PDB file of C-alpha atoms in Angstrom:
ATOM      1  CA  MET X 263       0.030  -0.032   0.066  1.00  0.00           C
ATOM      2  CA  LYS X 264       2.938   2.235   0.876  1.00  0.00           C
ATOM      3  CA  PHE X 265       4.619   1.753  -2.367  1.00  0.00           C
ATOM      4  CA  ARG X 266       1.342   2.173  -4.180  1.00  0.00           C
ATOM      5  CA  TYR X 267       0.674   5.740  -2.570  1.00  0.00           C
ATOM      6  CA  ILE X 268       4.232   6.618  -3.402  1.00  0.00           C
ATOM      7  CA  ALA X 269       3.695   5.795  -6.855  1.00  0.00           C
ATOM      8  CA  GLY X 270       0.861   7.572  -7.022  1.00  0.00           C
ATOM      9  CA  ALA X 271       2.242  10.951  -6.153  1.00  0.00           C
ATOM     10  CA  VAL X 272       5.177  10.466  -8.073  1.00  0.00           C
ATOM     11  CA  ALA X 273       2.702   9.910 -10.865  1.00  0.00           C
ATOM     12  CA  LEU X 274       0.932  13.085  -9.973  1.00  0.00           C
ATOM     13  CA  ALA X 275       3.508  15.241  -9.676  1.00  0.00           C
ATOM     14  CA  LEU X 276       4.888  14.514 -13.004  1.00  0.00           C
ATOM     15  CA  SER X 277       1.218  14.982 -14.336  1.00  0.00           C
ATOM     16  CA  LEU X 278       1.446  18.387 -12.616  1.00  0.00           C
ATOM     17  CA  ALA X 279       4.644  19.612 -13.864  1.00  0.00           C
ATOM     18  CA  ALA X 280       3.397  18.561 -17.311  1.00  0.00           C
ATOM     19  CA  CYS X 281       0.916  20.176 -17.037  1.00  0.00           C
ATOM     20  CA  GLY X 282       2.603  23.480 -15.872  1.00  0.00           C
ATOM     21  CA  THR X 283       5.163  23.289 -18.714  1.00  0.00           C
ATOM     22  CA  SER X 284       2.383  22.875 -21.349  1.00  0.00           C
ATOM     23  CA  GLN X 285       1.149  25.966 -19.765  1.00  0.00           C
ATOM     24  CA  SER X 286       4.107  27.972 -20.111  1.00  0.00           C
ATOM     25  CA  ALA X 287       4.670  26.776 -23.437  1.00  0.00           C
ATOM     26  CA  THR X 288       1.329  28.224 -24.636  1.00  0.00           C
ATOM     27  CA  LYS X 289       2.176  31.275 -22.713  1.00  0.00           C
ATOM     28  CA  THR X 290       5.011  31.704 -24.526  1.00  0.00           C
ATOM     29  CA  ALA X 291       3.302  30.879 -27.891  1.00  0.00           C
ATOM     30  CA  GLU X 292       0.517  33.781 -27.392  1.00  0.00           C
ATOM     31  CA  SER X 293       3.439  36.291 -26.236  1.00  0.00           C
ATOM     32  CA  ALA X 294       5.124  35.381 -29.494  1.00  0.00           C
ATOM     33  CA  ASP X 295       1.697  35.566 -31.254  1.00  0.00           C
ATOM     34  CA  THR X 296       0.577  39.197 -29.560  1.00  0.00           C
ATOM     35  CA  VAL X 297      -0.031  41.322 -32.051  1.00  0.00           C
ATOM     36  CA  LEU X 298       0.845  45.436 -31.491  1.00  0.00           C
ATOM     37  CA  LYS X 299      -2.185  46.971 -32.889  1.00  0.00           C
ATOM     38  CA  VAL X 300      -1.242  50.920 -33.370  1.00  0.00           C
ATOM     39  CA  GLY X 301      -3.873  53.587 -34.541  1.00  0.00           C
ATOM     40  CA  ALA X 302      -2.144  56.251 -36.822  1.00  0.00           C
ATOM     41  CA  SER X 303      -2.619  59.085 -38.995  1.00  0.00           C
ATOM     42  CA  PRO X 304      -1.865  57.791 -43.071  1.00  0.00           C
ATOM     43  CA  VAL X 305       0.583  59.761 -43.757  1.00  0.00           C
ATOM     44  CA  PRO X 306       3.614  60.046 -42.223  1.00  0.00           C
ATOM     45  CA  HIS X 307       2.785  57.888 -39.369  1.00  0.00           C
ATOM     46  CA  ALA X 308       1.134  55.231 -41.105  1.00  0.00           C
ATOM     47  CA  GLU X 309       3.710  54.878 -43.489  1.00  0.00           C
ATOM     48  CA  ILE X 310       6.818  55.192 -41.085  1.00  0.00           C
ATOM     49  CA  LEU X 311       5.014  52.899 -38.783  1.00  0.00           C
ATOM     50  CA  ASN X 312       4.596  50.109 -42.371  1.00  0.00           C
ATOM     51  CA  PHE X 313       8.357  51.115 -43.259  1.00  0.00           C
ATOM     52  CA  VAL X 314       8.954  49.728 -39.406  1.00  0.00           C
ATOM     53  CA  LYS X 315       6.448  46.566 -39.866  1.00  0.00           C
ATOM     54  CA  GLN X 316       8.269  45.784 -43.232  1.00  0.00           C
ATOM     55  CA  ASN X 317      12.015  46.203 -42.418  1.00  0.00           C
ATOM     56  CA  LEU X 318      12.883  46.519 -38.859  1.00  0.00           C
ATOM     57  CA  ALA X 319      10.144  44.521 -36.703  1.00  0.00           C
ATOM     58  CA  PRO X 320      10.540  40.996 -38.334  1.00  0.00           C
ATOM     59  CA  ALA X 321      14.326  40.869 -36.747  1.00  0.00           C
ATOM     60  CA  ALA X 322      13.236  42.267 -33.402  1.00  0.00           C
ATOM     61  CA  GLY X 323      10.470  39.646 -33.177  1.00  0.00           C
ATOM     62  CA  LEU X 324       7.518  42.266 -33.608  1.00  0.00           C
ATOM     63  CA  LYS X 325       4.118  41.610 -35.270  1.00  0.00           C
ATOM     64  CA  LEU X 326       2.740  44.910 -36.036  1.00  0.00           C
ATOM     65  CA  GLU X 327      -1.008  45.658 -37.345  1.00  0.00           C
ATOM     66  CA  VAL X 328      -1.338  49.875 -38.542  1.00  0.00           C
ATOM     67  CA  VAL X 329      -4.498  51.044 -37.788  1.00  0.00           C
ATOM     68  CA  GLU X 330      -5.488  53.994 -39.754  1.00  0.00           C
ATOM     69  CA  PHE X 331      -7.157  57.494 -38.584  1.00  0.00           C
ATOM     70  CA  THR X 332      -8.806  60.474 -40.400  1.00  0.00           C
ATOM     71  CA  ASP X 333      -9.039  62.239 -37.556  1.00  0.00           C
ATOM     72  CA  TYR X 334      -7.380  63.588 -34.220  1.00  0.00           C
ATOM     73  CA  VAL X 335     -10.566  61.977 -31.689  1.00  0.00           C
ATOM     74  CA  GLN X 336     -10.747  58.791 -32.406  1.00  0.00           C
ATOM     75  CA  PRO X 337      -7.045  56.885 -31.843  1.00  0.00           C
ATOM     76  CA  ASN X 338      -7.094  58.412 -28.058  1.00  0.00           C
ATOM     77  CA  VAL X 339     -10.409  57.260 -27.836  1.00  0.00           C
ATOM     78  CA  GLN X 340     -10.116  53.991 -28.883  1.00  0.00           C
ATOM     79  CA  LEU X 341      -6.637  53.699 -27.057  1.00  0.00           C
ATOM     80  CA  ASP X 342      -8.240  54.437 -23.538  1.00  0.00           C
ATOM     81  CA  GLU X 343     -10.762  51.730 -24.335  1.00  0.00           C
ATOM     82  CA  GLY X 344      -8.180  49.305 -24.948  1.00  0.00           C
ATOM     83  CA  GLN X 345      -8.747  48.622 -28.720  1.00  0.00           C
ATOM     84  CA  LEU X 346      -5.615  49.736 -29.514  1.00  0.00           C
ATOM     85  CA  SER X 347      -1.838  49.529 -27.873  1.00  0.00           C
ATOM     86  CA  ALA X 348      -0.651  52.333 -28.957  1.00  0.00           C
ATOM     87  CA  ASN X 349      -1.247  55.548 -31.438  1.00  0.00           C
ATOM     88  CA  PHE X 350       0.982  57.785 -33.444  1.00  0.00           C
ATOM     89  CA  PHE X 351      -0.508  60.527 -34.540  1.00  0.00           C
ATOM     90  CA  GLN X 352       0.223  63.300 -31.779  1.00  0.00           C
ATOM     91  CA  HIS X 353       2.606  65.909 -30.110  1.00  0.00           C
ATOM     92  CA  LYS X 354       2.058  66.195 -26.672  1.00  0.00           C
ATOM     93  CA  PRO X 355       0.393  69.260 -25.851  1.00  0.00           C
ATOM     94  CA  TYR X 356      -2.434  67.858 -27.340  1.00  0.00           C
ATOM     95  CA  LEU X 357      -2.465  64.943 -25.662  1.00  0.00           C
ATOM     96  CA  ASP X 358      -2.439  66.995 -22.279  1.00  0.00           C
ATOM     97  CA  ASP X 359      -5.074  68.898 -23.418  1.00  0.00           C
ATOM     98  CA  PHE X 360      -6.839  65.760 -24.571  1.00  0.00           C
ATOM     99  CA  ASN X 361      -6.274  63.872 -21.084  1.00  0.00           C
ATOM    100  CA  ALA X 362      -7.337  67.009 -19.214  1.00  0.00           C
ATOM    101  CA  SER X 363     -10.451  67.314 -21.396  1.00  0.00           C
ATOM    102  CA  LYS X 364     -11.910  63.950 -21.489  1.00  0.00           C
ATOM    103  CA  GLY X 365     -10.340  62.356 -18.366  1.00  0.00           C
ATOM    104  CA  THR X 366      -8.295  59.831 -20.213  1.00  0.00           C
ATOM    105  CA  LYS X 367      -4.803  58.544 -18.620  1.00  0.00           C
ATOM    106  CA  LEU X 368      -2.673  58.381 -21.645  1.00  0.00           C
ATOM    107  CA  THR X 369       0.734  58.862 -21.580  1.00  0.00           C
ATOM    108  CA  PHE X 370       3.880  60.151 -24.319  1.00  0.00           C
ATOM    109  CA  VAL X 371       6.257  57.425 -24.601  1.00  0.00           C
ATOM    110  CA  THR X 372       9.132  58.146 -27.475  1.00  0.00           C
ATOM    111  CA  PRO X 373       9.619  61.271 -29.608  1.00  0.00           C
ATOM    112  CA  VAL X 374       9.447  60.519 -33.513  1.00  0.00           C
ATOM    113  CA  HIS X 375       9.337  63.389 -35.664  1.00  0.00           C
ATOM    114  CA  LEU X 376       8.488  67.224 -36.099  1.00  0.00           C
ATOM    115  CA  GLU X 377       5.735  68.491 -38.721  1.00  0.00           C
ATOM    116  CA  PRO X 378       6.367  71.586 -39.136  1.00  0.00           C
ATOM    117  CA  LEU X 379       2.668  74.002 -39.026  1.00  0.00           C
ATOM    118  CA  GLY X 380       2.814  75.918 -42.294  1.00  0.00           C
ATOM    119  CA  LEU X 381       0.664  79.035 -43.873  1.00  0.00           C
ATOM    120  CA  TYR X 382      -0.719  77.943 -47.029  1.00  0.00           C
ATOM    121  CA  SER X 383      -2.590  79.524 -50.063  1.00  0.00           C
ATOM    122  CA  LYS X 384      -4.077  79.008 -53.794  1.00  0.00           C
ATOM    123  CA  LYS X 385      -4.573  82.570 -54.099  1.00  0.00           C
ATOM    124  CA  ILE X 386      -1.323  84.360 -53.401  1.00  0.00           C
ATOM    125  CA  THR X 387       2.378  83.260 -53.475  1.00  0.00           C
ATOM    126  CA  SER X 388       3.962  85.350 -51.040  1.00  0.00           C
ATOM    127  CA  LEU X 389       2.608  86.687 -47.234  1.00  0.00           C
ATOM    128  CA  SER X 390       2.945  90.091 -48.047  1.00  0.00           C
ATOM    129  CA  ALA X 391       0.441  89.581 -51.081  1.00  0.00           C
ATOM    130  CA  LEU X 392      -2.399  88.741 -47.708  1.00  0.00           C
ATOM    131  CA  ALA X 393      -4.865  91.422 -48.624  1.00  0.00           C
ATOM    132  CA  GLY X 394      -6.487  93.961 -45.524  1.00  0.00           C
ATOM    133  CA  GLY X 395      -9.816  91.673 -44.429  1.00  0.00           C
ATOM    134  CA  ALA X 396      -8.362  87.807 -45.875  1.00  0.00           C
ATOM    135  CA  THR X 397     -10.005  84.646 -44.096  1.00  0.00           C
ATOM    136  CA  VAL X 398      -7.561  82.965 -42.820  1.00  0.00           C
ATOM    137  CA  ALA X 399      -8.864  79.021 -41.921  1.00  0.00           C
ATOM    138  CA  VAL X 400      -6.805  77.850 -38.565  1.00  0.00           C
ATOM    139  CA  PRO X 401      -7.434  74.396 -36.689  1.00  0.00           C
ATOM    140  CA  ASN X 402     -10.105  74.087 -34.189  1.00  0.00           C
ATOM    141  CA  ASP X 403      -8.297  72.050 -31.585  1.00  0.00           C
ATOM    142  CA  ALA X 404      -6.818  74.462 -28.811  1.00  0.00           C
ATOM    143  CA  THR X 405      -3.419  73.303 -28.892  1.00  0.00           C
ATOM    144  CA  ASN X 406      -2.805  73.618 -32.847  1.00  0.00           C
ATOM    145  CA  LEU X 407      -4.968  77.224 -32.801  1.00  0.00           C
ATOM    146  CA  GLY X 408      -3.027  78.651 -30.449  1.00  0.00           C
ATOM    147  CA  ARG X 409       0.170  77.013 -32.549  1.00  0.00           C
ATOM    148  CA  ALA X 410      -1.234  78.678 -35.422  1.00  0.00           C
ATOM    149  CA  LEU X 411      -2.022  82.317 -34.114  1.00  0.00           C
ATOM    150  CA  LYS X 412       1.645  82.252 -32.683  1.00  0.00           C
ATOM    151  CA  LEU X 413       3.048  81.113 -36.182  1.00  0.00           C
ATOM    152  CA  LEU X 414       1.136  84.113 -37.469  1.00  0.00           C
ATOM    153  CA  ALA X 415       1.936  86.444 -34.717  1.00  0.00           C
ATOM    154  CA  ASP X 416       5.849  85.079 -35.563  1.00  0.00           C
ATOM    155  CA  ASN X 417       5.843  86.612 -39.064  1.00  0.00           C
ATOM    156  CA  GLY X 418       4.110  89.829 -38.238  1.00  0.00           C
ATOM    157  CA  LEU X 419       0.788  89.275 -39.514  1.00  0.00           C
ATOM    158  CA  VAL X 420      -0.975  89.395 -35.822  1.00  0.00           C
ATOM    159  CA  LYS X 421       0.473  90.860 -32.067  1.00  0.00           C
ATOM    160  CA  LEU X 422      -0.592  88.405 -29.303  1.00  0.00           C
ATOM    161  CA  LYS X 423      -1.157  89.294 -25.875  1.00  0.00           C
ATOM    162  CA  ASP X 424       2.480  89.313 -23.908  1.00  0.00           C
ATOM    163  CA  GLY X 425       3.011  85.562 -22.477  1.00  0.00           C
ATOM    164  CA  VAL X 426       0.595  83.796 -24.124  1.00  0.00           C
ATOM    165  CA  GLY X 427       2.576  82.016 -26.484  1.00  0.00           C
ATOM    166  CA  THR X 428       0.818  78.816 -28.014  1.00  0.00           C
ATOM    167  CA  ALA X 429      -1.722  78.799 -25.487  1.00  0.00           C
ATOM    168  CA  ALA X 430      -3.242  81.771 -27.658  1.00  0.00           C
ATOM    169  CA  THR X 431      -7.039  82.020 -28.357  1.00  0.00           C
ATOM    170  CA  GLU X 432      -8.468  84.369 -31.032  1.00  0.00           C
ATOM    171  CA  ARG X 433      -9.561  86.743 -27.788  1.00  0.00           C
ATOM    172  CA  ASP X 434      -5.666  87.300 -27.501  1.00  0.00           C
ATOM    173  CA  VAL X 435      -4.878  88.777 -30.618  1.00  0.00           C
ATOM    174  CA  VAL X 436      -4.238  92.663 -29.498  1.00  0.00           C
ATOM    175  CA  ASP X 437      -3.460  93.858 -32.663  1.00  0.00           C
ATOM    176  CA  ASN X 438      -4.583  92.611 -36.074  1.00  0.00           C
ATOM    177  CA  PRO X 439      -3.089  95.208 -38.712  1.00  0.00           C
ATOM    178  CA  LYS X 440      -4.925  93.313 -41.584  1.00  0.00           C
ATOM    179  CA  LYS X 441      -8.069  93.082 -40.381  1.00  0.00           C
ATOM    180  CA  LEU X 442      -7.500  89.050 -40.849  1.00  0.00           C
ATOM    181  CA  GLN X 443     -10.687  86.845 -40.591  1.00  0.00           C
ATOM    182  CA  PHE X 444     -10.288  83.322 -38.414  1.00  0.00           C
ATOM    183  CA  LYS X 445     -11.836  80.256 -39.780  1.00  0.00           C
ATOM    184  CA  PRO X 446     -11.599  77.971 -36.857  1.00  0.00           C
ATOM    185  CA  LEU X 447     -11.818  74.164 -38.733  1.00  0.00           C
ATOM    186  CA  GLU X 448     -11.354  70.751 -37.957  1.00  0.00           C
ATOM    187  CA  ALA X 449      -7.670  69.841 -38.457  1.00  0.00           C
ATOM    188  CA  ALA X 450      -8.585  67.064 -41.015  1.00  0.00           C
ATOM    189  CA  GLN X 451     -10.511  69.810 -43.502  1.00  0.00           C
ATOM    190  CA  LEU X 452      -8.199  72.627 -43.906  1.00  0.00           C
ATOM    191  CA  PRO X 453      -6.482  71.716 -46.901  1.00  0.00           C
ATOM    192  CA  ARG X 454     -10.144  71.065 -48.789  1.00  0.00           C
ATOM    193  CA  SER X 455     -10.505  74.967 -47.317  1.00  0.00           C
ATOM    194  CA  LEU X 456      -7.824  76.034 -49.309  1.00  0.00           C
ATOM    195  CA  GLU X 457     -10.282  76.719 -52.383  1.00  0.00           C
ATOM    196  CA  ASP X 458     -12.877  78.360 -50.123  1.00  0.00           C
ATOM    197  CA  VAL X 459     -10.457  80.835 -47.952  1.00  0.00           C
ATOM    198  CA  ASP X 460      -7.125  83.008 -48.690  1.00  0.00           C
ATOM    199  CA  ALA X 461      -5.183  81.214 -46.684  1.00  0.00           C
ATOM    200  CA  ALA X 462      -4.736  78.295 -44.276  1.00  0.00           C
ATOM    201  CA  VAL X 463      -2.577  77.246 -41.339  1.00  0.00           C
ATOM    202  CA  ILE X 464      -2.578  73.545 -41.811  1.00  0.00           C
ATOM    203  CA  ASN X 465      -0.900  70.742 -40.111  1.00  0.00           C
ATOM    204  CA  GLY X 466       2.020  68.732 -41.378  1.00  0.00           C
ATOM    205  CA  ASN X 467       0.592  65.601 -42.000  1.00  0.00           C
ATOM    206  CA  TYR X 468      -2.774  66.424 -43.259  1.00  0.00           C
ATOM    207  CA  ALA X 469      -0.320  68.646 -45.823  1.00  0.00           C
ATOM    208  CA  ILE X 470       1.576  66.029 -47.408  1.00  0.00           C
ATOM    209  CA  GLU X 471      -1.454  63.720 -47.131  1.00  0.00           C
ATOM    210  CA  ALA X 472      -3.606  66.569 -49.619  1.00  0.00           C
ATOM    211  CA  GLY X 473      -0.227  66.600 -51.313  1.00  0.00           C
ATOM    212  CA  LEU X 474       1.397  69.959 -50.536  1.00  0.00           C
ATOM    213  CA  LYS X 475       5.007  70.237 -50.353  1.00  0.00           C
ATOM    214  CA  PRO X 476       5.381  72.322 -46.954  1.00  0.00           C
ATOM    215  CA  ALA X 477       9.452  72.844 -47.729  1.00  0.00           C
ATOM    216  CA  SER X 478       8.613  74.157 -50.596  1.00  0.00           C
ATOM    217  CA  GLN X 479       5.088  75.244 -50.810  1.00  0.00           C
ATOM    218  CA  ALA X 480       4.387  76.953 -47.564  1.00  0.00           C
ATOM    219  CA  LEU X 481       4.338  80.639 -47.221  1.00  0.00           C
ATOM    220  CA  VAL X 482       5.935  80.760 -43.614  1.00  0.00           C
ATOM    221  CA  LEU X 483       6.786  77.763 -42.134  1.00  0.00           C
ATOM    222  CA  GLU X 484       7.056  77.062 -38.412  1.00  0.00           C
ATOM    223  CA  LYS X 485      10.653  77.323 -36.668  1.00  0.00           C
ATOM    224  CA  THR X 486      12.068  73.931 -35.650  1.00  0.00           C
ATOM    225  CA  GLU X 487      14.191  74.770 -33.304  1.00  0.00           C
ATOM    226  CA  GLY X 488      13.386  74.423 -29.715  1.00  0.00           C
ATOM    227  CA  ASN X 489       9.895  73.153 -31.047  1.00  0.00           C
ATOM    228  CA  PRO X 490       7.299  71.441 -28.522  1.00  0.00           C
ATOM    229  CA  TYR X 491       5.108  69.765 -30.819  1.00  0.00           C
ATOM    230  CA  VAL X 492       7.363  66.518 -31.814  1.00  0.00           C
ATOM    231  CA  ASN X 493       4.975  63.561 -32.743  1.00  0.00           C
ATOM    232  CA  GLY X 494       5.419  60.291 -30.641  1.00  0.00           C
ATOM    233  CA  LEU X 495       4.144  56.877 -29.487  1.00  0.00           C
ATOM    234  CA  VAL X 496       1.655  57.140 -26.735  1.00  0.00           C
ATOM    235  CA  VAL X 497       0.274  54.174 -24.834  1.00  0.00           C
ATOM    236  CA  GLN X 498      -2.166  53.710 -21.554  1.00  0.00           C
ATOM    237  CA  ALA X 499      -0.450  54.699 -18.531  1.00  0.00           C
ATOM    238  CA  GLY X 500       0.850  51.800 -16.916  1.00  0.00           C
ATOM    239  CA  HIS X 501       1.877  50.391 -20.288  1.00  0.00           C
ATOM    240  CA  GLU X 502       5.140  52.376 -20.913  1.00  0.00           C
ATOM    241  CA  LYS X 503       7.440  49.808 -19.780  1.00  0.00           C
ATOM    242  CA  ASP X 504       5.588  47.127 -21.988  1.00  0.00           C
ATOM    243  CA  ALA X 505       8.320  44.768 -23.782  1.00  0.00           C
ATOM    244  CA  ASN X 506       6.651  45.094 -27.255  1.00  0.00           C
ATOM    245  CA  ILE X 507       5.942  49.187 -26.550  1.00  0.00           C
ATOM    246  CA  VAL X 508       9.898  49.253 -25.683  1.00  0.00           C
ATOM    247  CA  THR X 509      10.836  47.788 -29.001  1.00  0.00           C
ATOM    248  CA  LEU X 510       8.576  49.454 -31.002  1.00  0.00           C
ATOM    249  CA  GLY X 511       9.808  52.789 -29.539  1.00  0.00           C
ATOM    250  CA  LYS X 512      13.376  51.362 -30.342  1.00  0.00           C
ATOM    251  CA  LEU X 513      12.561  50.877 -33.553  1.00  0.00           C
ATOM    252  CA  LEU X 514      10.726  54.165 -34.310  1.00  0.00           C
ATOM    253  CA  GLN X 515      14.111  55.661 -33.466  1.00  0.00           C
ATOM    254  CA  ASP X 516      16.293  53.735 -35.428  1.00  0.00           C
ATOM    255  CA  PRO X 517      18.860  55.575 -37.940  1.00  0.00           C
ATOM    256  CA  LYS X 518      16.932  53.682 -40.632  1.00  0.00           C
ATOM    257  CA  VAL X 519      13.952  55.110 -39.742  1.00  0.00           C
ATOM    258  CA  LYS X 520      15.486  59.068 -39.404  1.00  0.00           C
ATOM    259  CA  ASP X 521      17.190  57.820 -42.842  1.00  0.00           C
ATOM    260  CA  PHE X 522      13.741  56.987 -44.192  1.00  0.00           C
ATOM    261  CA  ILE X 523      11.815  60.129 -42.684  1.00  0.00           C
ATOM    262  CA  LYS X 524      14.389  62.617 -44.456  1.00  0.00           C
ATOM    263  CA  GLN X 525      14.762  60.734 -47.639  1.00  0.00           C
ATOM    264  CA  LYS X 526      11.026  60.609 -48.162  1.00  0.00           C
ATOM    265  CA  TYR X 527       9.964  63.857 -47.080  1.00  0.00           C
ATOM    266  CA  GLU X 528      12.446  66.432 -48.134  1.00  0.00           C
ATOM    267  CA  GLY X 529      12.541  68.853 -45.013  1.00  0.00           C
ATOM    268  CA  SER X 530       8.572  68.445 -44.685  1.00  0.00           C
ATOM    269  CA  VAL X 531       8.580  66.125 -41.965  1.00  0.00           C
ATOM    270  CA  ILE X 532      11.957  66.347 -39.911  1.00  0.00           C
ATOM    271  CA  PRO X 533      13.150  63.550 -37.160  1.00  0.00           C
ATOM    272  CA  ALA X 534      13.310  63.964 -33.550  1.00  0.00           C
ATOM    273  CA  GLU X 535      16.699  64.187 -32.120  1.00  0.00           C
TER     274      GLU X 535
END
């Protein structure tokens, strides 16, 4: 009886060990099969991610699914709801404003590139030709509106209240010698507005997507030195150190990605340093 008991105990222990090994192997397989689902604006963000997916991710053992969005709201909403693993479309000032207004807890992880904001027109070819009373379309979200007004102020078209910087709204315009009329629109609509307005301040990604060339076609372009509007990878708070997120962050800062950005966008998109 004692022998049978010992033999049974040994068999049970071996069975449990085998089960544990099987479960561990399953978990490892599941981990290996995990797909990182990243939301992105089509240009340049999704293009950059697809370059990483095709050229760098396989060797790093990373599986990427790139989900494209044409607005600045849903990528954060879906990330907050857990439908995405990360997103890549925004700068930190926009993220901070979104978190404050929506009560989300999303975190900026890795800087990747800068898309200089520019003033464009289909009716004039120089800033000096902008007529009195001209209509200028601007982004209607808080951070990019302030950024647009600062661009106009930096180029002498308006004067802003002292110290307001990129937090400016139309109420902070204290001098407007040309009596410009501002037309706030959703950022994605700004390129299409060029047919109806005299000029428009357009975010770099939407300008490129619309076939505009910021480096050569913008009447004025935002300065890059000391610019806080670097676009980067964003995740839910608490997931910054997830292995796949850390890997993707490193790949997005790889020299090959920087070279890809420089060659493809020719100064219209600038790699983060």
